[in-house]
Coordinates of C-alpha atoms in Angstrom, one line a residue:
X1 CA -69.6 302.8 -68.6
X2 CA -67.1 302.3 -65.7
X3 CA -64.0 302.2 -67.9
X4 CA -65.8 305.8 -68.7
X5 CA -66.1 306.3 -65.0
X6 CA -62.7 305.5 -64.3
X7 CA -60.9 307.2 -67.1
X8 CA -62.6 310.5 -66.1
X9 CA -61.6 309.5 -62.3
X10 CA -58.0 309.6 -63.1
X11 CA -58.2 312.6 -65.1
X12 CA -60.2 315.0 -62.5
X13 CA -58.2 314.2 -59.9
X14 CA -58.7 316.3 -56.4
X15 CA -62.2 317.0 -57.8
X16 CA -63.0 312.9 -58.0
X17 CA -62.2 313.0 -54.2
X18 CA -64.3 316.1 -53.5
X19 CA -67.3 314.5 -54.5
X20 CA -67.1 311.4 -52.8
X21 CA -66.2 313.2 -50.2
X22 CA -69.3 315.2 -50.4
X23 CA -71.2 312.2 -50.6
X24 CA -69.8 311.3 -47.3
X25 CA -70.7 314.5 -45.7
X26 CA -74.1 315.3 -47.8
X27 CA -72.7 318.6 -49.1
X28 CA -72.0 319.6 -52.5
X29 CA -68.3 320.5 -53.0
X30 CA -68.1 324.4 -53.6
X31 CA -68.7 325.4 -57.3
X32 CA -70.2 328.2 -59.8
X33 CA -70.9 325.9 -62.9
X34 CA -72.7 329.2 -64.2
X35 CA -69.8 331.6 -63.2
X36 CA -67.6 329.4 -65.1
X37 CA -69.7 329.4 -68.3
X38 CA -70.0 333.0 -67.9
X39 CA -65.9 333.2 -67.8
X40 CA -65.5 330.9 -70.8
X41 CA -68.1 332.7 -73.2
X42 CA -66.3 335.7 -72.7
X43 CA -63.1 334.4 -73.7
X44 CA -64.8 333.2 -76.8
X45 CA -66.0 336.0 -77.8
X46 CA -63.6 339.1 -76.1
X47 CA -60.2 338.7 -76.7
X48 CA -59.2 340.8 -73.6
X49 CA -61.2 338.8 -71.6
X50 CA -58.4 336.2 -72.6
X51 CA -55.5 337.8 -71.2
X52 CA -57.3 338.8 -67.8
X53 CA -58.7 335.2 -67.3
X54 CA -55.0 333.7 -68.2
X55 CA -53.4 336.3 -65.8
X56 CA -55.4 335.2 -62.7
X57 CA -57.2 331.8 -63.4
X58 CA -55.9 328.2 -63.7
X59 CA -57.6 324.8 -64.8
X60 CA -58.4 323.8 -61.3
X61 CA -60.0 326.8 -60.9
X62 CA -62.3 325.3 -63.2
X63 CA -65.1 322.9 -61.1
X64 CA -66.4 320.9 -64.2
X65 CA -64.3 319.0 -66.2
X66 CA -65.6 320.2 -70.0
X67 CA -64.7 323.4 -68.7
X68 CA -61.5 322.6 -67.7
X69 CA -60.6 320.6 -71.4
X70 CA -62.1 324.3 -72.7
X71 CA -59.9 326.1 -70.7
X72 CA -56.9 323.9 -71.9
X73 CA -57.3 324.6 -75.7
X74 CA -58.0 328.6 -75.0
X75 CA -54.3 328.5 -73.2
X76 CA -52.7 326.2 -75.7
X77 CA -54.1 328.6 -78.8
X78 CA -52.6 331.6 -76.6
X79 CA -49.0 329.9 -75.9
X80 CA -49.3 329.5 -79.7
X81 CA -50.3 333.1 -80.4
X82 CA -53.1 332.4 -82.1
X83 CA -56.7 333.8 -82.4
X84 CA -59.4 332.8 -79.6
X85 CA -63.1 332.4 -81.2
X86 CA -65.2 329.5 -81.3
X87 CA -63.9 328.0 -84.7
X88 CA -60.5 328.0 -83.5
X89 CA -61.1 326.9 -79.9
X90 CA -63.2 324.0 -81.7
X91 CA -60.5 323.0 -83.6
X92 CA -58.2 322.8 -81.0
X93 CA -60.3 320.7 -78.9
X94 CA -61.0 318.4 -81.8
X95 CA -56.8 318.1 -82.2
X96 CA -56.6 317.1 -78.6
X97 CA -59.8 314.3 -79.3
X98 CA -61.9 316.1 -76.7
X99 CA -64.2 317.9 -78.9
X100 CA -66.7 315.1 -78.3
X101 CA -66.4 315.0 -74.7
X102 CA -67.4 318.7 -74.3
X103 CA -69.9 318.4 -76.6
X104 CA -69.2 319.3 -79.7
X105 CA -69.6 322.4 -81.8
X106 CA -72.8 323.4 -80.3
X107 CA -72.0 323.1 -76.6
X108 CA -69.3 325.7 -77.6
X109 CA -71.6 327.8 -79.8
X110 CA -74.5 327.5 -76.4
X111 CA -71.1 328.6 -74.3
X112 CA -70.6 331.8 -76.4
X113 CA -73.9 333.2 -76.0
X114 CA -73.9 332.7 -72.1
X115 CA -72.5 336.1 -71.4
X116 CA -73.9 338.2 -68.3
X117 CA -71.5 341.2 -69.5
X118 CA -67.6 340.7 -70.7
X119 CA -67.1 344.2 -68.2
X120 CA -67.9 341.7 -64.9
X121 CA -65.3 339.1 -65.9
X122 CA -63.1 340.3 -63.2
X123 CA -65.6 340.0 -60.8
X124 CA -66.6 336.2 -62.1
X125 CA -62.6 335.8 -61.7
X126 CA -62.7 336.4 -58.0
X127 CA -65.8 334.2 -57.5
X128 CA -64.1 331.1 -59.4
X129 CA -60.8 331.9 -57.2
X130 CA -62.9 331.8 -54.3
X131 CA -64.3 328.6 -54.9
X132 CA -61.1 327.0 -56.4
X133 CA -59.1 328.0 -53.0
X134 CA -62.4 326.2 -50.6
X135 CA -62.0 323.4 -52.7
X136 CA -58.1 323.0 -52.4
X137 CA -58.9 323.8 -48.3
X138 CA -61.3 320.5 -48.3
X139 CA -59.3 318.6 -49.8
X140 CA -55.7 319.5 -48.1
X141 CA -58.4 319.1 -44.9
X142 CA -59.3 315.9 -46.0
X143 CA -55.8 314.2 -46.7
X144 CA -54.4 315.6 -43.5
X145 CA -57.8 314.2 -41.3
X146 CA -56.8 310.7 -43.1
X147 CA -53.3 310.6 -42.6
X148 CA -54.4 311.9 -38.7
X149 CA -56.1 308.8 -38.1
X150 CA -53.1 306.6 -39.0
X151 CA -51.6 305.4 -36.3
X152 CA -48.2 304.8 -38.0
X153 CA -47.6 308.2 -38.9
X154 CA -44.8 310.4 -37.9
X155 CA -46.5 313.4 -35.8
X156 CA -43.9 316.0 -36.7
X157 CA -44.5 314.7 -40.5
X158 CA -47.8 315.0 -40.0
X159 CA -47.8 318.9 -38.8
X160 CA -45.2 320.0 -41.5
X161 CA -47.3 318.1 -44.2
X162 CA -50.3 319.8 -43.0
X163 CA -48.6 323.1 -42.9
X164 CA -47.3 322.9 -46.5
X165 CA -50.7 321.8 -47.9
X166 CA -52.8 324.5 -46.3
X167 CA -49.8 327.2 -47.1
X168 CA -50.3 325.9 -50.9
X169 CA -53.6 325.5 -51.0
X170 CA -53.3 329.5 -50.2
X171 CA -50.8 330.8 -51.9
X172 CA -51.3 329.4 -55.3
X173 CA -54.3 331.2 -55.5
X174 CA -53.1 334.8 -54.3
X175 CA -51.7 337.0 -56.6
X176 CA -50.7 340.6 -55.9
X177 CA -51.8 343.3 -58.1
X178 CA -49.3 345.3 -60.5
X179 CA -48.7 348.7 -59.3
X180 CA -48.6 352.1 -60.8
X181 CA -44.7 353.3 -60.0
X182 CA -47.0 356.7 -58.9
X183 CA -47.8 354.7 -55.9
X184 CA -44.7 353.4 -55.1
X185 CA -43.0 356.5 -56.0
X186 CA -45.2 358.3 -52.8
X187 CA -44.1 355.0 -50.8
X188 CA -40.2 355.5 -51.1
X189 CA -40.9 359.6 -50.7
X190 CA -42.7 358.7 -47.3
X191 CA -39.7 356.3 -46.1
X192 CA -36.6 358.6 -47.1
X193 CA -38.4 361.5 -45.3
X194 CA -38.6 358.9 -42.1
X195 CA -34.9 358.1 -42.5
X196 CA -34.2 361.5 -42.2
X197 CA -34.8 361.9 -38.3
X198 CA -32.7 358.8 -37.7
X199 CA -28.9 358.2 -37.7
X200 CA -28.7 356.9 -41.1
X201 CA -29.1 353.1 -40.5
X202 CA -32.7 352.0 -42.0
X203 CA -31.9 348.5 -40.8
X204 CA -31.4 346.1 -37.3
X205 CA -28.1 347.7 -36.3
X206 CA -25.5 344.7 -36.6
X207 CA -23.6 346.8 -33.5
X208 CA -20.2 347.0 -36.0
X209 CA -19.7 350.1 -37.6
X210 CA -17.8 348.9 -40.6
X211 CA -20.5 346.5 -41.3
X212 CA -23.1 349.0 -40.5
X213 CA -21.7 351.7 -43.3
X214 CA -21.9 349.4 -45.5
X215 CA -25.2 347.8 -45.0
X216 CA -27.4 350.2 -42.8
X217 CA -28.2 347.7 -41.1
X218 CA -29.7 344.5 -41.2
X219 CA -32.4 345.3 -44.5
X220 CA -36.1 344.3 -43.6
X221 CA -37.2 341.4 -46.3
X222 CA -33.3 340.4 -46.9
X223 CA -32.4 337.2 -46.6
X224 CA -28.3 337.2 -45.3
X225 CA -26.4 334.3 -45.7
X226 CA -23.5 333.9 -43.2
X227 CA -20.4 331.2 -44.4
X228 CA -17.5 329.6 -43.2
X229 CA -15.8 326.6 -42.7
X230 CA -16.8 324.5 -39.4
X231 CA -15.7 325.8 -36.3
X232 CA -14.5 329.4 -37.8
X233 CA -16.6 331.2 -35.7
X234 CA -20.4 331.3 -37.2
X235 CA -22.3 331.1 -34.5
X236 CA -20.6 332.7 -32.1
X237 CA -20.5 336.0 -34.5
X238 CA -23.8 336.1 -35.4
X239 CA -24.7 335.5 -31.6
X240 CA -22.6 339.1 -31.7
X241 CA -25.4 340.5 -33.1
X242 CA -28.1 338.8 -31.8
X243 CA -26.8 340.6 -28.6
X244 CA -25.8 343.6 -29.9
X245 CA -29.3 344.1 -31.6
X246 CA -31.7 342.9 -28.4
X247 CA -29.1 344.2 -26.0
X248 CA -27.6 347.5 -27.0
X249 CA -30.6 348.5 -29.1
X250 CA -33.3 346.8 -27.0
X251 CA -34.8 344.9 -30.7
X252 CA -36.4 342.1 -30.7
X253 CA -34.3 338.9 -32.1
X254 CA -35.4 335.5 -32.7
X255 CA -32.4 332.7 -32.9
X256 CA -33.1 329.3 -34.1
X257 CA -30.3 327.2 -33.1
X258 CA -30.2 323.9 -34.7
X259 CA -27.2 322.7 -33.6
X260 CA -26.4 323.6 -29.9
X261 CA -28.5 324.0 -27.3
X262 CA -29.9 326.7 -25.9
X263 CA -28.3 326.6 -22.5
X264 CA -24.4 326.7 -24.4
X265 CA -26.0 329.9 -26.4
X266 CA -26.6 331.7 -23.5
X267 CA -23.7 330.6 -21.3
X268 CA -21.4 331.9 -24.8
X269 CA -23.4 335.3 -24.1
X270 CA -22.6 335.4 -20.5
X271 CA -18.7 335.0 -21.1
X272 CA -19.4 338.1 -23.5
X273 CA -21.2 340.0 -20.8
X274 CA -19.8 339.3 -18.0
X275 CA -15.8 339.4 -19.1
X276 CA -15.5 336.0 -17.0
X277 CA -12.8 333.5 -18.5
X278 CA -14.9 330.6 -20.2
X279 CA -13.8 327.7 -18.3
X280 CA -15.5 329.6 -15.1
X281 CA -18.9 329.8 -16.2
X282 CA -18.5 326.1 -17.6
X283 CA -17.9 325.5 -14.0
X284 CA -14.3 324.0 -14.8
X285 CA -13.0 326.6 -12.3
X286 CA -14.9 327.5 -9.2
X287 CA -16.0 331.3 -9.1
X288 CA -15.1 333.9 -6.0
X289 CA -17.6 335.4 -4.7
X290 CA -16.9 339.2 -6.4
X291 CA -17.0 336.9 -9.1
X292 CA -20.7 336.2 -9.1
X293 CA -21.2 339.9 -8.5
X294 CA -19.8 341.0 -11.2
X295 CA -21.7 338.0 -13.2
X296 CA -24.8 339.1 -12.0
X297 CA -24.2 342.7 -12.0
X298 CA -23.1 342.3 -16.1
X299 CA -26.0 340.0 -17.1
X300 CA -28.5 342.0 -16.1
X301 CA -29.5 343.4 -18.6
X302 CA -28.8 340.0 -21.1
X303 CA -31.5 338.6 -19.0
X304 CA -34.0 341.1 -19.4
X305 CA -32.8 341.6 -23.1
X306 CA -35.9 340.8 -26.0
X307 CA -33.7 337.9 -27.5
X308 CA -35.9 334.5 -28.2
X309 CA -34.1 331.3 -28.7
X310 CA -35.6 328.3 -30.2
X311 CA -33.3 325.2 -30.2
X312 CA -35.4 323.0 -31.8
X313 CA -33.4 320.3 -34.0
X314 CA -33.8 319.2 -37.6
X315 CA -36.5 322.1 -37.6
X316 CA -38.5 321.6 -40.6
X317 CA -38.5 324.9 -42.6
X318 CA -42.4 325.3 -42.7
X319 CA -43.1 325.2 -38.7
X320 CA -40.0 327.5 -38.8
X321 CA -41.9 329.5 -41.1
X322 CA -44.9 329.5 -38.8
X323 CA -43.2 330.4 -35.9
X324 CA -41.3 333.2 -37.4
X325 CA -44.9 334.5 -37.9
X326 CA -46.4 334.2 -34.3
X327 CA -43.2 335.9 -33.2
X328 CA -43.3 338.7 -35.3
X329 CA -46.9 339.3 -34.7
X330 CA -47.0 338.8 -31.0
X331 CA -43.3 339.9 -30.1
X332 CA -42.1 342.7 -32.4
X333 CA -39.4 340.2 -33.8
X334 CA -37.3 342.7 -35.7
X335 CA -34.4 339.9 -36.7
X336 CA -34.6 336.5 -37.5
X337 CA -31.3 334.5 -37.2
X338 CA -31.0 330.2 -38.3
X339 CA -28.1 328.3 -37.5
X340 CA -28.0 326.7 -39.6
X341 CA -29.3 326.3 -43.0
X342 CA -28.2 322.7 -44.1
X343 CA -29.7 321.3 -40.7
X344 CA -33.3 322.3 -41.5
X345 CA -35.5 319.8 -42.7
X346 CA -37.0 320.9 -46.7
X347 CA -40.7 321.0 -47.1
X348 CA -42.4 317.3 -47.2
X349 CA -43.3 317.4 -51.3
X350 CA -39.1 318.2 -51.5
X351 CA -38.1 315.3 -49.3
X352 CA -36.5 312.4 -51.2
X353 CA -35.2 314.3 -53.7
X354 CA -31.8 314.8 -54.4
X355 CA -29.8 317.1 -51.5
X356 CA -29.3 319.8 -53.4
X357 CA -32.6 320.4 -54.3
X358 CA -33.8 319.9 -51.0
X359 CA -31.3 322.7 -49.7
X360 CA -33.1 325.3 -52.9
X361 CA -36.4 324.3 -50.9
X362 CA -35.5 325.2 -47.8
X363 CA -33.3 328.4 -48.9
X364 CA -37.0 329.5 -51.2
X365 CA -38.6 329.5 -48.2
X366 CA -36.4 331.6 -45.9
X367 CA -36.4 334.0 -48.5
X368 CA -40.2 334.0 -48.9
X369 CA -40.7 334.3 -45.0
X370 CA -37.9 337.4 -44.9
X371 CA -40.2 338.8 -47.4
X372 CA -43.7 338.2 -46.3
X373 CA -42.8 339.3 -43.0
X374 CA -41.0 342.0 -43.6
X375 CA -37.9 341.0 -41.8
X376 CA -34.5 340.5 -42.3
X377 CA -33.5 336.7 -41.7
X378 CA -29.9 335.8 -41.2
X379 CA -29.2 332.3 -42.3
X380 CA -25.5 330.2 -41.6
X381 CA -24.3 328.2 -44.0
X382 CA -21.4 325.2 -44.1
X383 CA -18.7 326.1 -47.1
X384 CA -17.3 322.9 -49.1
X385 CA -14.1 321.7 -48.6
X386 CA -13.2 323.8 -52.2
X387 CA -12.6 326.4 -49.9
X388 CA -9.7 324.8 -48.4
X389 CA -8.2 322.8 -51.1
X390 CA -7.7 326.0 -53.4
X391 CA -4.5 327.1 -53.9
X392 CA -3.6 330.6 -54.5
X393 CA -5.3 333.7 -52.7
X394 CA -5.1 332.5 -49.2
X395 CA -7.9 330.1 -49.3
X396 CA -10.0 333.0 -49.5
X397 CA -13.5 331.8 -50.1
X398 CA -15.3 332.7 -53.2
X399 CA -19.7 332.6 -53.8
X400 CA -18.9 329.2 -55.9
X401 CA -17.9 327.2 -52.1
X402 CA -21.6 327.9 -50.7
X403 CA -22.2 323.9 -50.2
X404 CA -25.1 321.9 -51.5
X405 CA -27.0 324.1 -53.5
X406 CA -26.1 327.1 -55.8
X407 CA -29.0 328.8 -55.2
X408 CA -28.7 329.7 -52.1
X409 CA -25.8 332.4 -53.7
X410 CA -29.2 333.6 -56.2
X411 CA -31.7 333.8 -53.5
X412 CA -29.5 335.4 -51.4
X413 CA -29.2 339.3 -50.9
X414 CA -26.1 339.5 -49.3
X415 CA -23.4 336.7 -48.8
X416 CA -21.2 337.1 -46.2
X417 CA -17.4 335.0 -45.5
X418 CA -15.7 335.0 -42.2
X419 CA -12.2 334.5 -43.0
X420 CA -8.9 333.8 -40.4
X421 CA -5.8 333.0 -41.6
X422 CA -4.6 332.1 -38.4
X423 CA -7.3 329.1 -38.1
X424 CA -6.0 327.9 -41.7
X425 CA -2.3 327.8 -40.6
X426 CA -2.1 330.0 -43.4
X427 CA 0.3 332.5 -40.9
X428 CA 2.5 331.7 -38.2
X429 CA 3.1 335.3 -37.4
X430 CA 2.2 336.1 -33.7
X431 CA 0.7 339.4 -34.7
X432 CA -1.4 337.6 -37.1
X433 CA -3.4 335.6 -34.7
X434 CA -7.4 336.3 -34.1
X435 CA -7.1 338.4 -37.2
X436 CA -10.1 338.3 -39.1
X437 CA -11.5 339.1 -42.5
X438 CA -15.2 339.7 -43.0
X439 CA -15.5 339.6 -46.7
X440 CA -19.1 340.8 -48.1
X441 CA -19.1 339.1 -51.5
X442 CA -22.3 340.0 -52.7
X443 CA -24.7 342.5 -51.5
X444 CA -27.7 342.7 -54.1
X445 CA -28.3 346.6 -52.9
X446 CA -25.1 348.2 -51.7
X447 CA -21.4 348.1 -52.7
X448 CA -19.2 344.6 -51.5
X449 CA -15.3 345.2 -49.6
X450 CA -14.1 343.5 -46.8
X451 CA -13.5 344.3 -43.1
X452 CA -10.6 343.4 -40.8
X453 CA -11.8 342.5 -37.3
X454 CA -9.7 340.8 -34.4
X455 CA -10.9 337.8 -32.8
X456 CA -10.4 338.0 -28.8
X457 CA -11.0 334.2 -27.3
X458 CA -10.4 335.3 -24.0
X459 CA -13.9 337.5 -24.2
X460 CA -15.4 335.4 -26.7
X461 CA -15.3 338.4 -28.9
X462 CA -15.0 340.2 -32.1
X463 CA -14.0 343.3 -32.5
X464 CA -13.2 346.2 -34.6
X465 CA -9.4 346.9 -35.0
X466 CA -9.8 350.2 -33.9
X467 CA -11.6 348.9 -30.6
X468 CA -8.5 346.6 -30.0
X469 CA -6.1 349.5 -30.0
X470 CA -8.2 351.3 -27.2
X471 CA -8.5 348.3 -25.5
X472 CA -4.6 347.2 -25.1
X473 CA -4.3 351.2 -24.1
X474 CA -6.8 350.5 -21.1
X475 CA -5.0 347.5 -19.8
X476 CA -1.8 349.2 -19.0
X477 CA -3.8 350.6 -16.1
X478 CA -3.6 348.9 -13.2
X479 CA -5.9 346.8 -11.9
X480 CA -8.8 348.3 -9.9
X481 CA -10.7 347.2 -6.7
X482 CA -13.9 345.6 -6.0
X483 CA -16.7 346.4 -4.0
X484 CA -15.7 343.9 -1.5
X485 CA -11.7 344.9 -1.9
X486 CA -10.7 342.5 -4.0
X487 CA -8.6 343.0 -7.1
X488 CA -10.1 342.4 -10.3
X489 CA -9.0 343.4 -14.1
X490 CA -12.2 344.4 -15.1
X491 CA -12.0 344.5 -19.1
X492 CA -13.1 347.7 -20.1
X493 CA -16.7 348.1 -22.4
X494 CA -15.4 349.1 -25.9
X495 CA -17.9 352.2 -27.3
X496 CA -21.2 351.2 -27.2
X497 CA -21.8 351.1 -30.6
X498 CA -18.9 348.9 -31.8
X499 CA -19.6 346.5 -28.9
X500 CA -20.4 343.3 -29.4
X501 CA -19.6 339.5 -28.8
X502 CA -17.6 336.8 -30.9
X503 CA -16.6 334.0 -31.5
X504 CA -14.9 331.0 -28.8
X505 CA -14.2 328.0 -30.8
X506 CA -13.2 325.8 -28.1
X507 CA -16.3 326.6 -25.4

C-alpha cells in the first residue's frame, strides 16, 4: 500500500504537495471533481467538445488523477487522429496499463453519462481554468514562503524566482481569444484615421530624420536591437534618443543602464546640452564662471526632462520586466531602452544552462514585455569578434555577428549596426574621420538601407550630414559675447528635429 502511495506521489506531482499542504492549513486545495467529470463525458461522447477542451485545457488543469490519465489517452487518440468514444478511449488507456487504475470500462461508461449539457462545456472550461491557476498560485506561494525561510538564500534570487513562478503560474493559463479580421479591420481604420492629424510618425520620434522616414518612429510593441562592437558608440547613441525623445518631444523614457552608472549617463547628457568640452564637466579642467551659466542655462530643461534611469547591475530580466510595468502604468513610459542585453541576468528556470540559451531567455522576454505593454523597447547588443575578422566589405557587420544567441536576430523587429570606418583603421583619410554608417539590416515592417551620420566628439554628438554642413557654415562667424562680456563660441543648436546627442568614446 505505500509503494502504491508513493508511486502515485511521484506521478501527481504539485497536486501531492497541495494536499499536504492542505492538511497543514485545514483547507481543501481548490477543485471541481464534478466539473471535471462533466468536461470529460462530453469529450466522450461530442467530438467538438474535443477540440474546444484541447484548445484551452491541459492535464494539470485536471485536479484528480484518473482524470488526468483520461485526459492523456483523449489527447494521444487526437495527436493520432483518431476517433474519441468510450471504446477507443478504453483502449487507449488499456495500451498505456492505466485502464485499471481509472477504473475500468465502467468508470468510463458512468463518465459518459455524467453530462450537465455538451453546450456549457465552455463554461465548465473556465471553471477548471480557474481552479487549475489557484492551484498553481498555492503552490508557487508555497515554494517561495519555504525558500523565504531559508536563511542561506540569495534575496535577489529569491524575488526573481518568485517573480517567474507567479508570472507562470499566470500566463500559462491565459489564452487570448481568436479574432474575427472584422474587428481588427475597424481597429486599423480607427488608427490610420488618428495618424492622419499627426506629422506622419506613429512611433517615439528617434529625433533623426533619416531614421525617422524610415521607421516612423520608434513602433509601440517592437523590440529594437542596437549592435556594435565595444566602444563604437552604443550607448552614447541611443542616449541620443533617450534625449531627443524626453527632451525635444517631452516623452517619457525609461533607460536601464547596466553597465555605467547613472551619474556618467547624465554627465554624457550634459556635454550634449550644454556644448561644454568633456574634460570640464569631468572636472579635469576648472569651469569660468560664464561657464556655469551657460551649464545651467542649457540643462534646464535636461533636468526637468521625463527621462528615468535605472542603473541597476546584472538586472535580472524578470524584475526588469516588473519595473517596466510600474513605469508605464504610473509614468506614461513611452520608450524603454536596456544597455545592455548580454548583462541581464535570464530567468531562474534558464540559469545554468548553456549561454546561449540563457541569452534566447532573456531576449523572449524583452520581446514579450515590448508587447504586453505596448511599448517599444530598445535593447544593445555586443557583436562577435566575426565582425572584425571578416575580410572583404569593410568589416561591415552582417545579422549572423549578433553574439551569443541567434535568436535574438528572430525575435527581433528591427536590427540596427553602427558602423565607423575610422574606429576600424579601415580609412586614414582625414575627411573620413567621425563618419558613420547606420545600417538597418532588418526591419520586420518597413524597408532596410543605411544612413551616413558624422560623429562630433567634441559635442558628444551624432549628427545628420546635412546638420554638419550648416554647422561648419555657423562657425565661420565670429565668436559672440556673453552676458557677463566674455567671449564664448557658443555652438549653434542644429534644427530641432535633427537634434540630438552621440557618442564620446573616451568620457
Amino acid at each position: 500500500m505505500a509503494e502504491e502511495r508513493k508511486r502515485r506521489s511521484s506521478r501527481r506531482g504539485d497536486s501531492v504537495n497541495l494536499e499536504m499542504l492542505g492538511l497543514e492549513v485545514g483547507n481543501k486545495p481548490p477543485q471541481a471533481l464534478d466539473v471535471e467529470e462533466a468536461v470529460i463525458g462530453s469529450m466522450l461522447i461530442e467530438p467538438n467538445c474535443v477540440d474546444e477542451s484541447m484548445e484551452e485545457l491541459t492535464p494539470s488543469c485536471f485536479y484528480d488523477e484518473k482524470h488526468r490519465m483520461i485526459f492523456d489517452a483523449i489527447s494521444a487518440l487526437v495527436n493520432e487522429h483518431s476517433s474519441v468514444d468510450v471504446l477507443t478511449v478504453t483502449q487507449k488507456l488499456k495500451a498505456q496499463g492505466n485502464l485499471e487504475t481509472v477504473g475500468g470500462p465502467v468508470a468510463l461508461a458512468a463518465l459518459s453519462r455524467k453530462v450537465g449539457a455538451a453546450a456549457h462545456v465552455e463554461y465548465y472550461i473556465k471553471i477548471l481554468k480557474q481552479k487549475c491557476i489557484q492551484r498553481e498560485l498555492i503552490t508557487a506561494s508555497y515554494d517561495i514562503l519555504r525558500k523565504a525561510y531559508d536563511e542561506t538564500a540569495n534575496v535577489d534570487e529569491l524575488i526573481d524566482l518568485s517573480q517567474s513562478k507567479i508570472f507562470a503560474a499566470i500566463q500559462n493559463n491565459v489564452k487570448r481569444d481568436v479574432q474575427e479580421i472584422g474587428s481588427i479591420y475597424n481597429q486599423a481604420i480607427s488608427d490610420i484615421e488618428r495618424l492622419q492629424d499627426t506629422t506622419g510618425l506613429s512611433g517615439v520620434p528617434s529625433g533623426f530624420p533619416s531614421i525617422d522616414k524610415i521607421t516612423f518612429g520608434w513602433q509601440p510593441s517592437d523590440l529594437i536591437i542596437l549592435a556594435a562592437r565595444p566602444s563604437v558608440g552604443k550607448t552614447a547613441f541611443v542616449l541620443n534618443i533617450a534625449r531627443n525623445a524626453a527632451v525635444q518631444y517631452n516623452m517619457p523614457v525609461a533607460f536601464f543602464s547596466l553597465e555605467m552608472p547613472s551619474i556618467q549617463l547624465v554627465k554624457r547628457l550634459m556635454v550634449t546640452e550644454s556644448g561644454l568640452s568633456a574634460d570640464k564637466i569631468k572636472g579635469g579642467v576648472r569651469l569660468a564662471p560664464h561657464e556655469w551659466k551657460q551649464l545651467e542655462e542649457k540643462c534646464r530643461n535636461l533636468a526637468k526632462s521625463p527621462l528615468y534611469i535605472d542603473d541597476t547591475p546584472s538586472l535580472p530580466v524578470m524584475e526588469f520586466r516588473s519595473k517596466v510595468k510600474r513605469l508605464v502604468k504610473q509614468k506614461g513610459v513611452r520608450l524603454v531602452i536596456v544597455d545592455y542585453l548580454q548583462l541581464m541576468q535570464a530567468p531562474s528556470d534558464n540559469r545554468g544552462m548553456m549561454r546561449e540559451q540563457e541569452v534566447a531567455a532573456i531576449s523572449r522576454t524583452l520581446k514579450a514585455t515590448a508587447k504586453e505593454m505596448n511599448v517599444p523597447i530598445i535593447a544593445l547588443s555586443q557583436l562577435s569578434r566575426n565582425a572584425v575578422q571578416r575580410t572583404g566589405g569593410n568589416n561591415r557587420p552582417q545579422l549572423s555577428d549578433l553574439r551569443e544567441s541567434g535568436s535574438i536576430e528572430q525575435d527581433a523587429d528591427m536590427v540596427i549596426f553602427i558602423h565607423r570606418l575610422d574606429y576600424q583603421g579601415l580609412s586614414e583619410n582625414v575627411d573620413d574621420k567621425g563618419k558613420t554608417q547606420i545600417i538597418i539590416a532588418k526591419h520586420r515592417n518597413g524597408e532596410i538601407g543605411d544612413i551616413e551620420m558624422m560623429f562630433r566628439s567634441s559635442e558628444v554628438r551624432f549628427v545628420e550630414m546635412e546638420d554638419t554642413l550648416v554647422s561648419q557654415a555657423f562657425r565661420a562667424v565670429p565668436s559672440r559675447m556673453n552676458d557677463d562680456g566674455a567671449p564664448f563660441d557658443a555652438p549653434v543648436p542644429p534644427p530641432d528635429y535633427g537634434s540630438g546627442m552621440g557618442a564620446n568614446n573616451e568620457f
